[in-house]
Amino acid sequence: QVQLVESGGGLVQAGGSLRLSCAVSGSIFGIYVMGWYRQAPGKQRELVASITSGGNTNYADSVKGRFTISRDNAKNTVYLQMNSLKPEDTVVYYCNYRKFNSVRGGWTDYWGQGTQVTVSS
């Protein structure tokens, strides 16, 4: 059973920084994508940043140049470094681990419980 445990959310002033962490139980291997999403009340969950098993990264336009996604394979952990935070970044952030099943084909999604980020003006 894959479990994702997030940490690092909290309250910060505008212009400040936070680093989110997502630890994945078990080994991360094969073809996968790990990402951070965020969801405001009443809105769809949106991709913030992702990193593939090959190391390719992708960012939402709203966070380019401010957020950086990275991973530590030895610790089975993915990080989201968030700099120059804005009040509009205030939302719940979710970690996602999307793994490709090389035997049956198709993708399986695993989600963390979410962590609140609040940026005060």
XYZ file of N, CA, C and O in Angstrom:
484
model
N 0.843 -1.180 0.000
C 0.000 0.000 0.000
C 0.891 1.248 0.000
O 1.712 1.436 0.892
N 0.709 2.080 -0.989
C 1.504 3.301 -1.091
C 0.846 4.386 -0.255
O -0.364 4.610 -0.341
N 1.634 5.063 0.540
C 1.134 6.189 1.324
C 2.037 7.392 1.108
O 3.254 7.250 1.007
N 1.410 8.553 1.043
C 2.133 9.810 0.876
C 1.880 10.665 2.110
O 0.727 10.891 2.495
N 2.950 11.139 2.712
C 2.829 11.973 3.907
C 3.467 13.320 3.626
O 4.664 13.404 3.339
N 2.645 14.353 3.702
C 3.100 15.706 3.412
C 3.438 16.453 4.692
O 2.872 16.187 5.751
N 4.318 17.423 4.555
C 4.653 18.305 5.664
C 5.192 19.605 5.108
O 5.530 19.691 3.916
N 5.265 20.606 5.959
C 5.901 21.850 5.579
C 4.973 23.019 5.340
O 5.434 24.145 5.142
N 3.679 22.790 5.352
C 2.765 23.909 5.177
C 2.751 24.802 6.401
O 3.355 24.498 7.433
N 2.072 25.932 6.287
C 1.980 26.837 7.421
C 1.636 28.238 6.994
O 1.139 28.471 5.890
N 1.907 29.165 7.884
C 1.592 30.577 7.677
C 2.878 31.350 7.423
O 3.862 31.192 8.164
N 2.864 32.178 6.397
C 4.034 32.972 6.071
C 3.574 34.308 5.516
O 2.463 34.421 4.975
N 4.391 35.326 5.656
C 4.054 36.638 5.100
C 4.350 36.670 3.610
O 5.201 35.919 3.112
N 3.667 37.544 2.920
C 3.909 37.710 1.494
C 5.386 38.013 1.249
O 5.995 38.791 1.983
N 5.928 37.374 0.224
C 7.351 37.520 -0.079
C 8.222 36.473 0.591
O 9.411 36.351 0.266
N 7.641 35.735 1.512
C 8.394 34.722 2.235
C 8.483 33.404 1.492
O 8.044 33.284 0.330
N 9.035 32.403 2.173
C 9.274 31.100 1.551
C 8.794 29.973 2.453
O 8.767 30.108 3.681
N 8.433 28.891 1.805
C 8.107 27.646 2.492
C 8.615 26.494 1.641
O 8.709 26.623 0.411
N 8.917 25.389 2.280
C 9.264 24.174 1.543
C 8.335 23.048 1.969
O 8.297 22.684 3.153
N 7.623 22.507 1.020
C 6.764 21.362 1.265
C 7.531 20.084 0.980
O 8.346 20.033 0.049
N 7.257 19.066 1.775
C 7.872 17.755 1.579
C 6.790 16.701 1.453
O 5.731 16.807 2.083
N 7.079 15.690 0.656
C 6.150 14.574 0.487
C 6.965 13.286 0.503
O 7.721 13.018 -0.437
N 6.785 12.528 1.552
C 7.504 11.264 1.692
C 6.600 10.124 1.237
O 5.446 10.030 1.666
N 7.123 9.279 0.376
C 6.367 8.152 -0.167
C 6.826 6.869 0.496
O 8.021 6.578 0.522
N 5.877 6.126 1.047
C 6.231 4.842 1.640
C 6.552 3.839 0.546
O 5.962 3.853 -0.514
N 7.509 2.989 0.804
C 7.914 2.044 -0.221
C 8.875 2.692 -1.195
O 9.224 3.865 -1.076
N 9.314 1.923 -2.157
C 10.295 2.419 -3.123
C 9.602 3.070 -4.316
O 8.552 2.628 -4.752
N 10.216 4.129 -4.784
C 9.751 4.775 -6.004
C 10.593 4.208 -7.141
O 11.808 4.351 -7.142
N 9.958 3.567 -8.098
C 10.726 2.981 -9.177
C 9.860 2.932 -10.431
O 8.661 3.222 -10.410
N 10.491 2.554 -11.521
C 9.745 2.442 -12.773
C 9.425 3.802 -13.361
O 10.121 4.793 -13.138
N 8.344 3.827 -14.116
C 7.899 5.046 -14.778
C 6.855 5.723 -13.890
O 5.852 5.120 -13.519
N 7.098 6.971 -13.549
C 6.155 7.659 -12.673
C 6.260 9.160 -12.874
O 7.211 9.655 -13.491
N 5.288 9.839 -12.352
C 5.309 11.297 -12.279
C 4.922 11.668 -10.846
O 3.944 11.146 -10.315
N 5.675 12.547 -10.254
C 5.304 13.069 -8.940
C 5.013 14.548 -9.090
O 5.712 15.264 -9.811
N 3.981 14.964 -8.410
C 3.591 16.352 -8.577
C 2.960 16.945 -7.342
O 2.609 16.249 -6.389
N 2.839 18.242 -7.390
C 2.117 19.006 -6.379
C 0.935 19.691 -7.060
O 1.099 20.305 -8.120
N -0.212 19.540 -6.443
C -1.428 20.179 -6.915
C -1.945 21.082 -5.816
O -1.562 20.951 -4.648
N -2.842 21.981 -6.176
C -3.501 22.787 -5.158
C -4.953 22.964 -5.532
O -5.323 22.922 -6.702
N -5.749 23.151 -4.497
C -7.187 23.253 -4.706
C -7.784 24.260 -3.764
O -7.683 24.129 -2.541
N -8.400 25.267 -4.348
C -9.127 26.260 -3.572
C -10.569 25.795 -3.402
O -11.070 25.019 -4.224
N -11.251 26.246 -2.357
C -12.638 25.836 -2.147
C -13.509 26.141 -3.361
O -13.464 27.250 -3.910
N -14.258 25.151 -3.799
C -15.163 25.342 -4.919
C -14.512 25.321 -6.285
O -15.189 25.534 -7.298
N -13.217 25.051 -6.320
C -12.512 25.040 -7.602
C -11.883 23.677 -7.847
O -11.713 22.875 -6.935
N -11.520 23.454 -9.109
C -10.866 22.189 -9.452
C -9.431 22.171 -8.953
O -8.783 23.217 -8.830
N -8.972 20.977 -8.696
C -7.580 20.814 -8.313
C -6.710 21.108 -9.533
O -6.982 20.629 -10.637
N -5.674 21.905 -9.339
C -4.819 22.284 -10.459
C -3.374 21.892 -10.194
O -2.904 21.896 -9.046
N -2.684 21.566 -11.288
C -1.283 21.195 -11.184
C -0.440 22.436 -10.892
O -0.568 23.458 -11.546
N 0.439 22.302 -9.916
C 1.389 23.361 -9.599
C 2.744 23.052 -10.237
O 3.335 23.881 -10.915
N 3.241 21.844 -10.007
C 4.537 21.436 -10.543
C 4.609 19.919 -10.553
O 3.972 19.255 -9.733
N 5.398 19.383 -11.475
C 5.570 17.932 -11.541
C 6.986 17.601 -11.970
O 7.683 18.431 -12.587
N 7.391 16.383 -11.638
C 8.701 15.889 -12.046
C 8.537 14.426 -12.427
O 7.897 13.653 -11.714
N 9.088 14.062 -13.573
C 8.943 12.694 -14.053
C 10.091 11.814 -13.555
O 11.097 12.313 -13.037
N 9.935 10.521 -13.775
C 11.003 9.595 -13.405
C 12.275 9.889 -14.196
O 13.375 9.569 -13.744
N 12.121 10.532 -15.342
C 13.287 10.901 -16.140
C 13.893 12.234 -15.747
O 14.923 12.635 -16.297
N 13.242 12.910 -14.809
C 13.793 14.170 -14.319
C 13.234 15.418 -14.989
O 13.655 16.536 -14.688
N 12.285 15.245 -15.900
C 11.693 16.423 -16.541
C 10.719 17.107 -15.588
O 9.947 16.445 -14.899
N 10.754 18.420 -15.571
C 9.881 19.189 -14.694
C 8.903 20.030 -15.502
O 9.158 20.381 -16.663
N 7.790 20.338 -14.860
C 6.756 21.143 -15.485
C 6.143 22.021 -14.409
O 5.961 21.570 -13.259
N 5.836 23.280 -14.773
C 5.281 24.220 -13.798
C 4.075 24.951 -14.371
O 4.015 25.240 -15.567
N 3.158 25.268 -13.488
C 2.069 26.157 -13.871
C 2.648 27.541 -14.131
O 3.624 27.950 -13.482
N 2.067 28.260 -15.067
C 2.574 29.587 -15.400
C 2.596 30.497 -14.176
O 3.496 31.340 -14.035
N 1.643 30.332 -13.295
C 1.512 31.224 -12.148
C 2.644 31.071 -11.133
O 2.826 31.931 -10.278
N 3.397 29.979 -11.223
C 4.456 29.751 -10.223
C 5.847 29.685 -10.848
O 6.843 29.554 -10.122
N 5.935 29.772 -12.150
C 7.243 29.709 -12.812
C 8.149 30.809 -12.288
O 7.746 31.965 -12.177
N 9.376 30.429 -11.986
C 10.341 31.387 -11.468
C 10.265 31.585 -9.965
O 11.163 32.205 -9.379
N 9.213 31.069 -9.340
C 9.065 31.214 -7.887
C 9.143 29.875 -7.163
O 9.669 29.794 -6.061
N 8.595 28.829 -7.771
C 8.550 27.508 -7.149
C 9.519 26.571 -7.861
O 9.717 26.666 -9.075
N 10.086 25.646 -7.088
C 10.982 24.639 -7.657
C 10.632 23.270 -7.079
O 10.572 23.114 -5.854
N 10.425 22.312 -7.962
C 10.176 20.938 -7.523
C 11.470 20.138 -7.639
O 12.242 20.327 -8.590
N 11.697 19.289 -6.667
C 12.887 18.445 -6.685
C 12.580 17.145 -5.958
O 11.521 17.008 -5.333
N 13.498 16.210 -6.029
C 13.262 14.928 -5.353
C 14.572 14.391 -4.807
O 15.659 14.729 -5.281
N 14.431 13.563 -3.802
C 15.568 12.849 -3.236
C 15.208 11.372 -3.316
O 14.421 10.874 -2.510
N 15.763 10.681 -4.292
C 15.391 9.281 -4.506
C 15.774 8.398 -3.324
O 15.080 7.443 -3.007
N 16.870 8.728 -2.678
C 17.313 7.911 -1.543
C 16.317 7.989 -0.388
O 16.191 7.045 0.394
N 15.614 9.115 -0.295
C 14.642 9.301 0.785
C 13.203 9.113 0.322
O 12.271 9.285 1.108
N 13.021 8.779 -0.971
C 11.666 8.647 -1.519
C 10.823 9.877 -1.216
O 9.656 9.774 -0.811
N 11.418 11.032 -1.406
C 10.761 12.279 -1.031
C 10.828 13.282 -2.174
O 11.852 13.392 -2.848
N 9.727 13.980 -2.366
C 9.690 15.070 -3.339
C 9.430 16.364 -2.580
O 8.724 16.372 -1.559
N 10.015 17.438 -3.059
C 9.937 18.725 -2.383
C 9.343 19.776 -3.306
O 9.458 19.681 -4.526
N 8.756 20.770 -2.711
C 8.329 21.957 -3.439
C 8.835 23.172 -2.676
O 8.319 23.491 -1.606
N 9.863 23.791 -3.217
C 10.391 25.024 -2.640
C 9.580 26.184 -3.196
O 9.554 26.390 -4.411
N 8.965 26.921 -2.315
C 8.106 28.027 -2.725
C 8.695 29.342 -2.223
O 8.791 29.549 -1.003
N 9.104 30.188 -3.148
C 9.673 31.488 -2.821
C 8.748 32.596 -3.326
O 7.881 32.370 -4.161
N 8.992 33.792 -2.815
C 8.206 34.962 -3.233
C 6.709 34.661 -3.174
O 5.960 34.942 -4.118
N 6.288 34.120 -2.077
C 4.891 33.713 -1.943
C 3.960 34.922 -1.969
O 4.299 36.003 -1.468
N 2.791 34.696 -2.545
C 1.776 35.730 -2.676
C 0.509 35.293 -1.943
O 0.265 34.085 -1.790
N -0.318 36.241 -1.550
C -1.583 35.861 -0.888
C -2.422 34.903 -1.740
O -3.106 34.027 -1.188
N -2.355 35.044 -3.043
C -3.138 34.153 -3.911
C -2.603 32.723 -3.944
O -3.232 31.843 -4.533
N -1.455 32.477 -3.312
C -0.953 31.110 -3.189
C -1.587 30.377 -2.006
O -1.318 29.186 -1.785
N -2.405 31.110 -1.265
C -3.078 30.534 -0.109
C -4.093 29.495 -0.547
O -5.061 29.812 -1.248
N -3.855 28.232 -0.178
C -4.717 27.141 -0.613
C -4.165 25.857 -0.010
O -3.069 25.854 0.558
N -4.887 24.758 -0.142
C -4.388 23.457 0.281
C -3.589 22.828 -0.860
O -4.053 22.793 -2.010
N -2.406 22.332 -0.524
C -1.525 21.703 -1.505
C -1.527 20.185 -1.284
O -1.437 19.714 -0.153
N -1.610 19.459 -2.393
C -1.658 17.999 -2.353
C -0.491 17.410 -3.140
O -0.183 17.849 -4.245
N 0.106 16.394 -2.573
C 1.146 15.650 -3.261
C 0.507 14.505 -4.046
O -0.449 13.869 -3.584
N 1.028 14.257 -5.225
C 0.514 13.181 -6.079
C 1.648 12.314 -6.576
O 2.697 12.823 -6.984
N 1.405 11.009 -6.569
C 2.354 10.038 -7.123
C 1.576 9.228 -8.152
O 0.620 8.523 -7.808
N 1.946 9.386 -9.408
C 1.252 8.717 -10.500
C 2.192 7.672 -11.091
O 3.227 8.011 -11.680
N 1.814 6.428 -10.913
C 2.725 5.347 -11.312
C 2.162 4.578 -12.497
O 0.963 4.256 -12.534
N 3.019 4.299 -13.431
C 2.627 3.524 -14.608
C 2.782 2.042 -14.313
O 3.817 1.609 -13.790
N 1.749 1.263 -14.641
C 1.788 -0.176 -14.443
C 2.315 -0.817 -15.719
O 1.609 -0.875 -16.722
N 3.570 -1.258 -15.674
C 4.206 -1.778 -16.878
C 3.662 -3.143 -17.286
O 3.884 -3.589 -18.413
N 2.984 -3.824 -16.379
C 2.443 -5.150 -16.686
C 1.054 -5.014 -17.324
O 0.783 -5.577 -18.381
N 0.181 -4.272 -16.662
C -1.209 -4.145 -17.151
C -1.411 -2.901 -17.999
O -2.424 -2.759 -18.681
N -0.469 -1.974 -17.930
C -0.665 -0.688 -18.603
C -1.539 0.216 -17.754
O -2.165 -0.220 -16.800
N -1.576 1.466 -18.088
C -2.400 2.400 -17.343
C -1.668 3.005 -16.157
O -0.593 2.546 -15.772
N -2.273 4.035 -15.595
C -1.671 4.785 -14.502
C -2.524 4.650 -13.252
O -3.753 4.580 -13.323
N -1.865 4.685 -12.094
C -2.536 4.684 -10.801
C -2.095 5.918 -10.034
O -0.901 6.218 -9.973
N -3.069 6.629 -9.487
C -2.795 7.842 -8.727
C -2.882 7.585 -7.231
O -3.821 6.950 -6.750
N -1.909 8.139 -6.519
C -1.918 8.134 -5.070
C -1.824 9.594 -4.610
O -1.079 10.386 -5.192
N -2.567 9.901 -3.535
C -2.624 11.291 -3.059
C -2.260 11.392 -1.593
O -2.561 10.502 -0.797
N -1.632 12.511 -1.261
C -1.419 12.833 0.128
C -2.673 13.450 0.726
O -3.665 13.682 0.033
N -2.589 13.743 2.005
C -3.760 14.230 2.729
C -3.969 15.727 2.555
O -5.035 16.241 2.897
N -2.980 16.403 2.027
C -3.082 17.845 1.835
C -2.452 18.608 2.978
O -2.486 18.181 4.134
N -1.869 19.738 2.642
C -1.274 20.612 3.650
C -1.633 22.053 3.318
O -1.558 22.479 2.166
N -2.038 22.794 4.335
C -2.511 24.166 4.139
C -1.330 25.128 4.084
O -0.444 25.101 4.947
N -1.350 25.972 3.086
C -0.401 27.086 2.983
C -1.203 28.381 3.045
O -2.149 28.566 2.278
N -0.822 29.252 3.952
C -1.501 30.533 4.105
C -0.469 31.651 4.009
O 0.511 31.658 4.766
N -0.704 32.572 3.084
C 0.205 33.689 2.872
C -0.532 34.968 3.242
O -1.545 35.317 2.620
N -0.027 35.658 4.233
C -0.680 36.891 4.682
C -0.102 38.093 3.950
O 1.085 38.128 3.619
N -0.953 39.071 3.734
C -0.512 40.273 2.990
C 0.044 41.326 3.922
O -0.058 41.231 5.137
